CSV table of C-alpha atoms in Angstrom, one decimal:
chain,number,residue,atom,x,y,z
A,11,MET,CA,3.4,-45.0,-23.4
A,12,PRO,CA,6.6,-43.9,-21.6
A,13,PRO,CA,6.0,-41.6,-18.7
A,14,GLU,CA,6.5,-37.9,-19.3
A,15,PRO,CA,10.0,-36.7,-18.3
A,16,LEU,CA,10.1,-35.0,-14.9
A,17,THR,CA,10.9,-31.4,-15.7
A,18,PRO,CA,11.2,-28.5,-13.3
A,19,GLU,CA,8.1,-26.9,-15.0
A,20,ARG,CA,6.0,-30.1,-14.3
A,21,ILE,CA,7.2,-30.1,-10.7
A,22,LEU,CA,6.2,-26.4,-10.3
A,23,GLU,CA,2.8,-27.0,-11.9
A,24,ALA,CA,2.2,-29.8,-9.5
A,25,THR,CA,3.4,-27.7,-6.6
A,26,GLU,CA,0.9,-25.0,-7.5
A,27,ASP,CA,-1.9,-27.6,-7.6
A,28,VAL,CA,-0.8,-29.0,-4.2
A,29,LEU,CA,-0.6,-25.5,-2.7
A,30,ARG,CA,-4.1,-24.8,-4.0
A,31,ARG,CA,-5.5,-28.0,-2.5
A,32,PHE,CA,-3.7,-28.2,0.9
A,33,GLY,CA,-2.8,-24.5,1.5
A,34,PRO,CA,0.7,-23.1,2.1
A,35,ALA,CA,0.8,-24.3,5.8
A,36,LYS,CA,0.2,-28.0,5.0
A,37,ALA,CA,1.6,-28.6,1.5
A,38,THR,CA,4.7,-30.8,1.6
A,39,VAL,CA,7.3,-32.1,-0.9
A,40,VAL,CA,5.8,-35.6,-0.4
A,41,ASP,CA,2.4,-34.3,-1.5
A,42,VAL,CA,4.1,-32.9,-4.7
A,43,ALA,CA,5.9,-36.2,-5.4
A,44,ARG,CA,2.7,-38.2,-4.8
A,45,ALA,CA,0.7,-35.9,-7.2
A,46,LEU,CA,3.4,-36.6,-9.9
A,47,GLY,CA,3.6,-40.4,-9.1
A,48,VAL,CA,7.4,-40.1,-8.4
A,49,SER,CA,9.6,-40.5,-5.3
A,50,HIS,CA,10.3,-37.3,-3.2
A,51,GLY,CA,14.0,-38.0,-4.0
A,52,SER,CA,13.2,-37.3,-7.7
A,53,VAL,CA,11.7,-33.9,-6.7
A,54,TYR,CA,14.7,-33.1,-4.5
A,55,ARG,CA,17.1,-33.8,-7.5
A,56,HIS,CA,15.5,-30.7,-9.1
A,57,PHE,CA,14.9,-28.5,-6.0
A,58,GLY,CA,17.3,-29.1,-3.2
A,59,SER,CA,14.9,-28.3,-0.4
A,60,LYS,CA,11.2,-27.5,0.4
A,61,ALA,CA,12.3,-23.8,0.7
A,62,ALA,CA,13.9,-23.9,-2.7
A,63,LEU,CA,10.8,-25.4,-4.3
A,64,ARG,CA,8.6,-22.8,-2.6
A,65,GLU,CA,10.9,-20.0,-3.8
A,66,ALA,CA,10.9,-21.3,-7.3
A,67,VAL,CA,7.1,-21.5,-7.5
A,68,THR,CA,6.8,-18.0,-6.1
A,69,ASP,CA,9.3,-16.8,-8.7
A,70,ARG,CA,7.4,-18.5,-11.5
A,71,TRP,CA,4.1,-16.9,-10.4
A,72,LEU,CA,5.7,-13.4,-10.1
A,73,ASP,CA,7.3,-13.9,-13.6
A,74,GLN,CA,4.0,-14.8,-15.3
A,75,SER,CA,3.3,-11.2,-16.4
A,76,HIS,CA,6.9,-10.2,-17.1
A,77,ALA,CA,7.0,-11.4,-20.7
A,78,GLU,CA,3.8,-9.5,-21.6
A,79,LEU,CA,5.0,-6.3,-19.9
A,80,SER,CA,8.4,-6.5,-21.4
A,81,ALA,CA,6.9,-6.7,-24.9
A,82,VAL,CA,5.0,-3.5,-24.1
A,83,ALA,CA,8.1,-1.8,-22.6
A,84,ASP,CA,10.2,-2.7,-25.7
A,85,SER,CA,7.6,-1.7,-28.3
A,86,GLU,CA,8.2,1.2,-30.7
A,87,GLY,CA,6.6,4.7,-30.7
A,88,PRO,CA,5.9,7.5,-28.3
A,89,ALA,CA,6.9,6.8,-24.6
A,90,ALA,CA,3.9,8.4,-22.9
A,91,PRO,CA,1.2,6.0,-24.3
A,92,ARG,CA,3.7,3.1,-23.9
A,93,LEU,CA,4.1,3.9,-20.2
A,94,ARG,CA,0.3,4.2,-19.8
A,95,ALA,CA,-0.2,0.9,-21.7
A,96,TRP,CA,2.5,-0.8,-19.5
A,97,LEU,CA,0.8,0.4,-16.3
A,98,THR,CA,-2.6,-0.6,-17.6
A,99,ALA,CA,-1.3,-4.1,-18.5
A,100,LEU,CA,0.3,-4.4,-15.0
A,101,PHE,CA,-2.9,-3.4,-13.3
A,102,ALA,CA,-5.0,-5.8,-15.5
A,103,ALA,CA,-2.6,-8.7,-14.8
A,104,LYS,CA,-2.7,-8.1,-11.0
A,105,ARG,CA,-6.5,-7.8,-11.0
A,106,ARG,CA,-6.8,-11.0,-13.0
A,107,LYS,CA,-4.6,-12.9,-10.6
A,108,ALA,CA,-6.4,-11.6,-7.5
A,109,GLY,CA,-9.9,-11.9,-9.0
A,110,ASP,CA,-9.8,-15.2,-10.9
A,111,ASP,CA,-8.5,-17.4,-8.0
A,112,PRO,CA,-8.6,-15.4,-4.7
A,113,GLU,CA,-7.5,-18.5,-2.7
A,114,LEU,CA,-4.4,-19.2,-4.8
A,115,PHE,CA,-3.7,-15.4,-4.7
A,116,ALA,CA,-3.8,-15.5,-0.8
A,117,THR,CA,-1.5,-18.6,-0.9
A,118,TYR,CA,1.0,-16.7,-3.0
A,119,MET,CA,0.8,-13.8,-0.7
A,120,VAL,CA,2.0,-16.1,2.1
A,121,LEU,CA,4.8,-17.4,-0.1
A,122,ALA,CA,5.8,-13.9,-1.1
A,123,GLY,CA,6.1,-13.0,2.6
A,124,GLU,CA,8.5,-16.0,3.0
A,125,ASN,CA,10.6,-15.0,-0.1
A,126,SER,CA,11.3,-11.3,0.2
A,127,GLY,CA,14.5,-11.6,-1.9
A,128,THR,CA,12.5,-13.0,-4.8
A,129,VAL,CA,9.9,-10.3,-4.5
A,130,GLU,CA,12.6,-7.6,-4.4
A,131,ARG,CA,14.2,-9.1,-7.6
A,132,HIS,CA,10.7,-9.0,-9.3
A,133,ILE,CA,10.2,-5.4,-8.3
A,134,ALA,CA,13.7,-4.5,-9.6
A,135,THR,CA,12.8,-6.1,-12.9
A,136,MET,CA,9.5,-4.1,-13.1
A,137,ILE,CA,11.3,-0.8,-12.2
A,138,GLY,CA,14.0,-1.6,-14.8
A,139,GLN,CA,11.3,-1.8,-17.5
A,140,ILE,CA,9.8,1.5,-16.4
A,141,ALA,CA,13.3,3.1,-16.4
A,142,GLY,CA,13.7,1.9,-20.0
A,143,ILE,CA,10.5,3.7,-21.1
A,144,VAL,CA,11.5,6.8,-19.2
A,145,GLU,CA,14.9,6.9,-20.9
A,146,SER,CA,13.4,6.4,-24.3
A,147,GLY,CA,10.9,9.2,-23.5
A,148,VAL,CA,13.8,11.5,-22.6
A,149,ARG,CA,15.7,10.6,-25.7
A,150,ARG,CA,12.6,11.3,-27.8
A,151,GLY,CA,12.2,14.7,-26.2
A,152,GLU,CA,8.8,13.8,-24.8
A,153,PHE,CA,9.9,13.5,-21.2
A,154,ALA,CA,12.0,16.1,-19.3
A,155,PRO,CA,15.6,15.0,-18.6
A,156,VAL,CA,15.9,13.2,-15.3
A,157,ALA,CA,19.1,13.0,-13.1
A,158,ASP,CA,18.5,9.3,-12.3
A,159,PRO,CA,16.1,7.2,-14.5
A,160,SER,CA,16.0,4.4,-11.9
A,161,ALA,CA,15.0,6.8,-9.1
A,162,THR,CA,12.3,8.3,-11.4
A,163,ALA,CA,11.1,4.9,-12.4
A,164,ARG,CA,10.9,3.9,-8.7
A,165,ALA,CA,8.8,7.0,-8.1
A,166,VAL,CA,6.5,6.0,-10.9
A,167,TRP,CA,6.3,2.5,-9.4
A,168,ASP,CA,5.6,4.0,-5.9
A,169,ALA,CA,3.1,6.5,-7.2
A,170,THR,CA,1.0,3.8,-8.9
A,171,ASN,CA,1.2,1.2,-6.1
A,172,ARG,CA,-2.5,1.3,-5.3
A,173,PHE,CA,-2.9,-0.4,-8.7
A,174,HIS,CA,-0.3,-3.1,-8.4
A,175,ASP,CA,0.5,-3.7,-4.7
A,176,PRO,CA,-1.4,-6.8,-3.5
A,177,ALA,CA,-2.0,-4.9,-0.2
A,178,TYR,CA,-4.7,-3.0,-2.1
A,179,ALA,CA,-6.2,-6.1,-3.9
A,180,ALA,CA,-9.5,-5.6,-1.9
A,181,GLU,CA,-10.0,-2.2,-3.6
A,182,TRP,CA,-9.5,-3.5,-7.2
A,183,GLY,CA,-13.1,-4.5,-7.7
A,184,GLN,CA,-14.5,-1.2,-6.2
A,185,GLU,CA,-16.6,1.2,-8.3
A,186,GLY,CA,-14.5,4.1,-9.5
A,187,ILE,CA,-11.1,2.3,-9.4
A,188,GLU,CA,-10.6,2.6,-13.1
A,189,ALA,CA,-11.2,6.4,-13.0
A,190,ALA,CA,-8.8,6.7,-10.0
A,191,PHE,CA,-6.2,4.7,-11.9
A,192,GLY,CA,-6.7,7.0,-14.9
A,193,THR,CA,-6.3,10.2,-12.8
A,194,VAL,CA,-3.1,8.9,-11.2
A,195,CYS,CA,-1.7,8.0,-14.7
A,196,ASP,CA,-2.5,11.5,-16.0
A,197,LEU,CA,-0.7,13.0,-13.0
A,198,VAL,CA,2.4,10.8,-13.4
A,199,LEU,CA,2.6,11.3,-17.2
A,200,ARG,CA,2.2,15.1,-16.8
A,201,GLY,CA,4.9,14.9,-14.2
A,202,LEU,CA,7.3,13.3,-16.6
A,203,SER,CA,6.4,15.3,-19.7
A,204,THR,CA,8.2,18.3,-21.1
A,205,SER,CA,4.9,19.9,-22.3
A,206,PRO,CA,2.0,19.2,-20.0
B,19,MET,CA,-9.7,17.1,46.9
B,20,PRO,CA,-12.8,16.3,44.8
B,21,PRO,CA,-12.4,13.7,42.1
B,22,GLU,CA,-11.8,15.0,38.6
B,23,PRO,CA,-15.0,15.0,36.5
B,24,LEU,CA,-15.3,12.1,34.2
B,25,THR,CA,-15.0,13.6,30.7
B,26,PRO,CA,-15.0,11.7,27.4
B,27,GLU,CA,-11.4,12.8,26.9
B,28,ARG,CA,-10.4,11.2,30.3
B,29,ILE,CA,-12.2,8.0,29.3
B,30,LEU,CA,-10.5,7.9,25.9
B,31,GLU,CA,-7.0,8.4,27.5
B,32,ALA,CA,-7.7,5.6,29.9
B,33,THR,CA,-9.0,3.4,27.0
B,34,GLU,CA,-5.7,4.0,25.1
B,35,ASP,CA,-3.8,3.0,28.3
B,36,VAL,CA,-5.8,-0.1,28.7
B,37,LEU,CA,-5.4,-1.1,25.0
B,38,ARG,CA,-1.7,-0.6,25.4
B,39,ARG,CA,-1.6,-2.8,28.5
B,40,PHE,CA,-4.0,-5.6,27.5
B,41,GLY,CA,-4.0,-5.5,23.7
B,42,PRO,CA,-7.0,-5.0,21.5
B,43,ALA,CA,-8.3,-8.6,21.9
B,44,LYS,CA,-8.5,-8.5,25.7
B,45,ALA,CA,-9.2,-4.9,26.7
B,46,THR,CA,-12.7,-4.5,28.1
B,47,VAL,CA,-14.9,-1.6,29.3
B,48,VAL,CA,-14.6,-3.0,32.8
B,49,ASP,CA,-10.8,-2.6,32.6
B,50,VAL,CA,-11.3,1.0,31.5
B,51,ALA,CA,-13.7,1.7,34.4
B,52,ARG,CA,-11.3,0.1,36.9
B,53,ALA,CA,-8.4,2.2,35.6
B,54,LEU,CA,-10.5,5.3,36.2
B,55,GLY,CA,-11.9,4.2,39.6
B,56,VAL,CA,-15.5,4.4,38.4
B,57,SER,CA,-18.3,2.0,37.6
B,58,HIS,CA,-18.6,0.6,34.1
B,59,GLY,CA,-22.1,2.2,34.1
B,60,SER,CA,-20.4,5.6,34.3
B,61,VAL,CA,-18.3,4.8,31.2
B,62,TYR,CA,-21.4,3.6,29.3
B,63,ARG,CA,-23.1,6.9,30.0
B,64,HIS,CA,-20.6,8.6,27.7
B,65,PHE,CA,-20.1,5.7,25.2
B,66,GLY,CA,-23.1,3.5,24.7
B,67,SER,CA,-21.2,0.3,23.9
B,68,LYS,CA,-17.8,-1.2,23.7
B,69,ALA,CA,-17.9,-0.8,20.0
B,70,ALA,CA,-18.7,2.9,20.3
B,71,LEU,CA,-15.8,3.4,22.7
B,72,ARG,CA,-13.4,1.6,20.4
B,73,GLU,CA,-14.6,3.7,17.5
B,74,ALA,CA,-14.2,7.0,19.4
B,75,VAL,CA,-10.6,6.1,20.5
B,76,THR,CA,-9.8,5.2,16.9
B,77,ASP,CA,-11.2,8.5,15.7
B,78,ARG,CA,-9.2,10.4,18.3
B,79,TRP,CA,-6.0,8.7,17.2
B,80,LEU,CA,-6.6,9.4,13.6
B,81,ASP,CA,-7.5,13.0,14.3
B,82,GLN,CA,-4.3,13.7,16.2
B,83,SER,CA,-2.5,15.1,13.2
B,84,HIS,CA,-5.5,16.8,11.6
B,85,ALA,CA,-5.0,20.1,13.4
B,86,GLU,CA,-1.3,20.4,12.5
B,87,LEU,CA,-2.0,19.5,8.8
B,88,SER,CA,-5.0,21.8,8.5
B,89,ALA,CA,-2.8,24.7,9.7
B,90,VAL,CA,-0.3,23.9,6.9
B,91,ALA,CA,-3.1,23.5,4.3
B,92,ASP,CA,-4.7,26.9,5.3
B,93,SER,CA,-1.4,28.8,5.5
B,94,GLU,CA,-0.7,31.7,3.0
B,95,GLY,CA,1.7,31.8,0.0
B,96,PRO,CA,2.5,29.6,-3.0
B,97,ALA,CA,0.6,26.3,-3.2
B,98,ALA,CA,3.5,24.0,-4.4
B,99,PRO,CA,5.7,24.4,-1.3
B,100,ARG,CA,2.6,24.3,0.8
B,101,LEU,CA,1.6,20.9,-0.7
B,102,ARG,CA,5.1,19.6,-0.2
B,103,ALA,CA,5.1,20.8,3.4
B,104,TRP,CA,1.7,19.2,4.0
B,105,LEU,CA,2.9,15.8,2.6
B,106,THR,CA,6.1,16.1,4.6
B,107,ALA,CA,4.2,16.8,7.8
B,108,LEU,CA,1.9,13.9,7.1
B,109,PHE,CA,4.8,11.5,6.5
B,110,ALA,CA,6.5,12.8,9.6
B,111,ALA,CA,3.4,12.4,11.8
B,112,LYS,CA,2.9,8.8,10.5
B,113,ARG,CA,6.5,7.8,11.1
B,114,ARG,CA,6.4,9.3,14.6
B,115,LYS,CA,3.3,7.2,15.4
B,116,ALA,CA,4.7,4.0,13.9
B,117,GLY,CA,8.2,4.5,15.3
B,118,ASP,CA,7.7,5.9,18.8
B,119,ASP,CA,5.3,3.1,20.0
B,120,PRO,CA,5.1,0.2,17.6
B,121,GLU,CA,2.9,-1.9,19.8
B,122,LEU,CA,0.3,0.9,20.2
B,123,PHE,CA,0.5,1.5,16.5
B,124,ALA,CA,-0.2,-2.3,15.9
B,125,THR,CA,-3.1,-2.0,18.3
B,126,TYR,CA,-4.6,0.9,16.4
B,127,MET,CA,-4.2,-1.0,13.1
B,128,VAL,CA,-6.5,-3.7,14.6
B,129,LEU,CA,-9.0,-1.0,15.7
B,130,ALA,CA,-8.8,0.7,12.2
B,131,GLY,CA,-9.6,-2.6,10.6
B,132,GLU,CA,-12.8,-2.8,12.8
B,133,ASN,CA,-13.8,0.8,12.1
B,134,SER,CA,-13.6,1.2,8.3
B,135,GLY,CA,-16.2,4.0,8.3
B,136,THR,CA,-14.0,6.1,10.7
B,137,VAL,CA,-11.0,5.5,8.5
B,138,GLU,CA,-12.9,6.5,5.4
B,139,ARG,CA,-14.0,9.7,7.0
B,140,HIS,CA,-10.4,10.4,8.1
B,141,ILE,CA,-9.2,9.9,4.5
B,142,ALA,CA,-12.0,12.1,3.1
B,143,THR,CA,-10.8,14.9,5.5
B,144,MET,CA,-7.2,14.4,4.3
B,145,ILE,CA,-8.2,14.5,0.7
B,146,GLY,CA,-10.3,17.6,1.3
B,147,GLN,CA,-7.3,19.4,2.7
B,148,ILE,CA,-5.2,18.4,-0.4
B,149,ALA,CA,-8.1,19.6,-2.7
B,150,GLY,CA,-8.1,23.0,-0.9
B,151,ILE,CA,-4.3,23.4,-1.7
B,152,VAL,CA,-4.9,22.2,-5.3
B,153,GLU,CA,-7.7,24.7,-5.8
B,154,SER,CA,-5.6,27.6,-4.4
B,155,GLY,CA,-2.8,26.6,-6.7
B,156,VAL,CA,-5.1,26.7,-9.7
B,157,ARG,CA,-6.4,30.1,-8.6
B,158,ARG,CA,-2.9,31.4,-8.2
B,159,GLY,CA,-2.0,30.2,-11.7
B,160,GLU,CA,0.7,27.9,-10.3
B,161,PHE,CA,-1.2,24.7,-11.0
B,162,ALA,CA,-2.9,23.8,-14.3
B,163,PRO,CA,-6.7,23.9,-14.2
B,164,VAL,CA,-8.3,20.6,-13.1
B,165,ALA,CA,-11.7,19.2,-14.0
B,166,ASP,CA,-12.4,17.8,-10.5
B,167,PRO,CA,-10.2,19.0,-7.7
B,168,SER,CA,-11.4,16.2,-5.4
B,169,ALA,CA,-10.4,13.5,-8.0
B,170,THR,CA,-7.0,15.2,-8.5
B,171,ALA,CA,-6.5,15.4,-4.7
B,172,ARG,CA,-7.4,11.7,-4.4
B,173,ALA,CA,-4.7,11.0,-7.1
B,174,VAL,CA,-2.1,13.0,-5.0
B,175,TRP,CA,-3.2,10.9,-1.9
B,176,ASP,CA,-2.9,7.6,-3.9
B,177,ALA,CA,0.4,8.6,-5.5
B,178,THR,CA,2.0,9.3,-2.1
B,179,ASN,CA,0.5,6.3,-0.2
B,180,ARG,CA,3.9,4.6,0.3
B,181,PHE,CA,4.6,7.5,2.7
B,182,HIS,CA,1.4,7.5,4.7
B,183,ASP,CA,-0.4,4.2,4.4
B,184,PRO,CA,0.4,2.1,7.5
B,185,ALA,CA,0.7,-1.0,5.2
B,186,TYR,CA,4.1,0.5,4.4
B,187,ALA,CA,5.2,1.3,7.9
B,188,ALA,CA,7.9,-1.4,7.9
B,189,GLU,CA,9.6,0.6,5.0
B,190,TRP,CA,9.6,4.0,6.8
B,191,GLY,CA,12.9,3.4,8.6
B,192,GLN,CA,14.7,2.1,5.5
B,193,GLU,CA,17.7,3.8,4.1
B,194,GLY,CA,16.8,6.0,1.1
B,195,ILE,CA,13.1,6.4,2.1
B,196,GLU,CA,13.6,10.2,2.3
B,197,ALA,CA,15.0,10.4,-1.2
B,198,ALA,CA,12.2,8.2,-2.5
B,199,PHE,CA,9.7,10.5,-0.9
B,200,GLY,CA,11.4,13.5,-2.4
B,201,THR,CA,11.3,12.0,-5.9
B,202,VAL,CA,7.6,11.1,-5.7
B,203,CYS,CA,6.9,14.7,-4.4
B,204,ASP,CA,8.8,16.2,-7.3
B,205,LEU,CA,6.9,14.0,-9.8
B,206,VAL,CA,3.5,14.9,-8.3
B,207,LEU,CA,4.2,18.6,-8.1
B,208,ARG,CA,5.5,18.7,-11.7
B,209,GLY,CA,2.3,16.8,-12.6
B,210,LEU,CA,0.2,19.6,-11.1
B,211,SER,CA,2.3,22.5,-12.2
B,212,THR,CA,1.6,24.8,-15.2
B,213,SER,CA,5.4,25.3,-15.8
B,214,PRO,CA,7.5,22.3,-15.0
C-alpha cells in the first residue's frame, strides 16, 4: 500500500495531536514530522516555519465553525430569528470546543495569543456575517435602518461577547447562563427591531 | 505631636502602597506594619489575617467608583440619558484606573482573582444600580415593561462588558473605542425603549 500523500490537512491534524500531547510550549516541527513518519524538511515544504505552522493550525481551529455559521447567516426567511439562531449556534460551538477538550482549548488560547492577526481576521469574518443578517433585516423592514451595518454588527458582536469570548469560558457551564444568553439576545434584537 | 491613630483606612492605604512597591506575590503584613511604624499585632487587631486584609483592600478599590455611580443612578429626570451617563461614568472610571497606574491595576487583578466573593458582591451592587434605572424608566413609560428588572439589568451589564470588564483593558486605549461604546449604548437603549 503506497503511503498517503502528505497534504497540508494531514500536517495540521498531526500538529493538533502533537500540541495536545506535548503542549504549546514543547511541541516542535520535528515532533510533527515524526508523528507523520516523514522528514521535517517535508513539513517545511508545506509550512515555511514553525510560526507559519502554528498560525495555520490556529486558523483551521478558528475556522471550524465558520461553515456552519455561514449557512445560518445565508439562509432564507426573517432576519430576527436568523440572527438569534446564528448567535445560538456560535455560543454552542464555543461551549463545545471549551467543554469537550479543555486542555486543547487552553492550548489554542496560547496559540491565539501568538497569532493576533489571525484572530482579528476571524472576528472580521464573524462580524461580516452579522452585518449581512442586519442588512437583510433592514431590507425586509424588520430592522430599523442603520447608518453603518458593520458598526452595528460590531455592536451586536460586542454586546454578546460573554457568550463567545473565550475569556468567559469558565462561566459557560454555570447555572442560568442559558437564561442570561436569552435575555441579552432579546435586548439586542429589540434594539435592532422597528417594532419592539 | 502624638502619632496618628491607627485606623482601618490608614492600614488599607499603607497596604495599597506596599502592594504597589512589592507586588502581590511578595507583600506581607509585616511590610504593612513596618510602613506604618507599628507592630504587626496592631495590624492584626483590625484585620484578623493576611487574607482578610487583602480582601478589604480589594473591596475598597472596587468600591471607589460606587459613590459616583450611585449619585448618577439616583439623580432625577429621564432614565435613558441617566443610564447612558451611568455607563459612561463606569467606563471612564475603569479606564482611569487601568490607564493611570497599570501596575497597580495588574496587582488588583491578581487580588480580584483571589477574592471572587468580593468581586461578585461588587457586580451585584452595579447590577442593582442599573436595575433601579431600568425600573424608573419603566415607571416613567420610557422603557418597555420588563418581567424581571434584575435579569434585564444583568443583560445591560453583560452587553456592555467590553467597556467595563478588566479582561478588555488592553482595548480601552484603542482608536475607535469611544465610537464602539456609543454604538453599543445606542443598541442597548433602543432595546429598552418603548419608542425606538
